[in-house]
Coordinates of C-alpha atoms in Angstrom, one line a residue:
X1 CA -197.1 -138.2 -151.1
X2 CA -195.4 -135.9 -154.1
X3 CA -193.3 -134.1 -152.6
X4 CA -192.6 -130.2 -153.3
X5 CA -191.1 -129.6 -156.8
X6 CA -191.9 -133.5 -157.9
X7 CA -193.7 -135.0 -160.6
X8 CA -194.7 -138.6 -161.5
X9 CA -193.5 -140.3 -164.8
X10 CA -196.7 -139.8 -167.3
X11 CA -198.6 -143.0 -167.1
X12 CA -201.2 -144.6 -169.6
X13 CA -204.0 -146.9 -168.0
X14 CA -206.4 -149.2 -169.7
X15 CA -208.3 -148.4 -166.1
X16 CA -210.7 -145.3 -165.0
X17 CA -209.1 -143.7 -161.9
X18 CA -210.3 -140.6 -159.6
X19 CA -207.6 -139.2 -158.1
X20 CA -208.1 -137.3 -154.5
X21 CA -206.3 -134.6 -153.5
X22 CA -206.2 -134.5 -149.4
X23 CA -203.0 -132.3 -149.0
X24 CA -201.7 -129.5 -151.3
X25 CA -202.3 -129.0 -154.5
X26 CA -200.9 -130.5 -158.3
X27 CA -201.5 -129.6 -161.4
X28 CA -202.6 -133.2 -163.4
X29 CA -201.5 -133.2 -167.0
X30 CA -204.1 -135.3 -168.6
X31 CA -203.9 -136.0 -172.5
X32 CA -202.8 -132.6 -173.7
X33 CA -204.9 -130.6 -171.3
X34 CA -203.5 -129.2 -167.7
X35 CA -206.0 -129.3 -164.4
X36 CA -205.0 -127.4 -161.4
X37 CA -205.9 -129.3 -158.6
X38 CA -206.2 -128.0 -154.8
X39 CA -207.4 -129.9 -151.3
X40 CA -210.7 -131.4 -151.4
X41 CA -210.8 -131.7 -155.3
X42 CA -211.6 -134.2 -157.4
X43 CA -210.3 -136.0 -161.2
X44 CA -211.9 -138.4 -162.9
X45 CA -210.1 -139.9 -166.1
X46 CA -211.2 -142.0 -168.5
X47 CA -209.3 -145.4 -169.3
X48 CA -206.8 -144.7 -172.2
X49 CA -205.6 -141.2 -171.3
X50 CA -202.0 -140.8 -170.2
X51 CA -201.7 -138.9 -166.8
X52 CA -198.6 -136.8 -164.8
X53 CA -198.5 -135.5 -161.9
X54 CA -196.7 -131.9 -160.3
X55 CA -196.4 -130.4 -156.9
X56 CA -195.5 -127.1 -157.7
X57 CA -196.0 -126.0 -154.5
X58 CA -193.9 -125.9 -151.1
X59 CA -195.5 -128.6 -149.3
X60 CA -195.9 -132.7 -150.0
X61 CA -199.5 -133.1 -151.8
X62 CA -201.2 -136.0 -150.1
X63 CA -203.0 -137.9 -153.3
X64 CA -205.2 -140.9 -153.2
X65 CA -206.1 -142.9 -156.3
X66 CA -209.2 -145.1 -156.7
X67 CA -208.4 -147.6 -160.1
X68 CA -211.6 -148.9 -161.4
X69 CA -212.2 -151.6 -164.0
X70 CA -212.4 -150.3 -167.4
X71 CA -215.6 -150.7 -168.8
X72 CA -215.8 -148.0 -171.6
X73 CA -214.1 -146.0 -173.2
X74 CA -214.6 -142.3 -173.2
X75 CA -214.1 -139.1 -174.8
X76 CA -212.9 -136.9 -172.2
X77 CA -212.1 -136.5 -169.0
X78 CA -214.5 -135.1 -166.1
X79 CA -213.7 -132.5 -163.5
X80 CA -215.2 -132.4 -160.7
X81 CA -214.7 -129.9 -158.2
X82 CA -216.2 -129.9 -154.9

C-alpha cells in the first residue's frame, strides 16, 4: 500500500518488473518520463530504468509488483493499459 500523499525512494533494478495497480491511482516516474496510472492498469519496465512511485490521491493505492529475471536489456519502457 502507498498511502495518500506518499512516494517511494526512486529505485534502479537490474530486473524487469510490471507493476499492478488494484487500488487508486499513482503516477510512476520512470527514467525521465511520468505515467499516470489508475485501477486495473498495467507498467512494464525494462531492467536498468530507475522507478518512483506517488499517491497523489486521497486514498492508499493498492500496488502489486511482479520482478522478473533480466534477460535483456531494452530501450524503453511499455505501457500497457487495459
Amino acid at each position: 500500500l502507498l498511502g495518500p500523499g506518499s512516494s517511494t525512494e526512486e529505485l534502479e533494478s537490474s530486473a524487469e518488473r510490471v507493476l499492478y495497480i488494484a487500488h487508486g491511482s499513482v503516477t510512476a516516474t520512470v527514467g525521465p518520463a511520468n505515467y499516470m496510472l489508475n485501477a486495473d492498469e498495467t507498467l512494464h519496465i525494462v531492467p536498468g530504468r530507475t522507478l518512483m512511485l506517488r499517491n497523489h490521491g486521497d486514498t492508499p493505492a493498492k500496488i502489486f509488483t511482479l520482478t522478473l529475471p533480466s534477460r535483456r536489456r531494452a530501450e524503453a519502457p511499455l505501457v500497457v493499459l487495459n
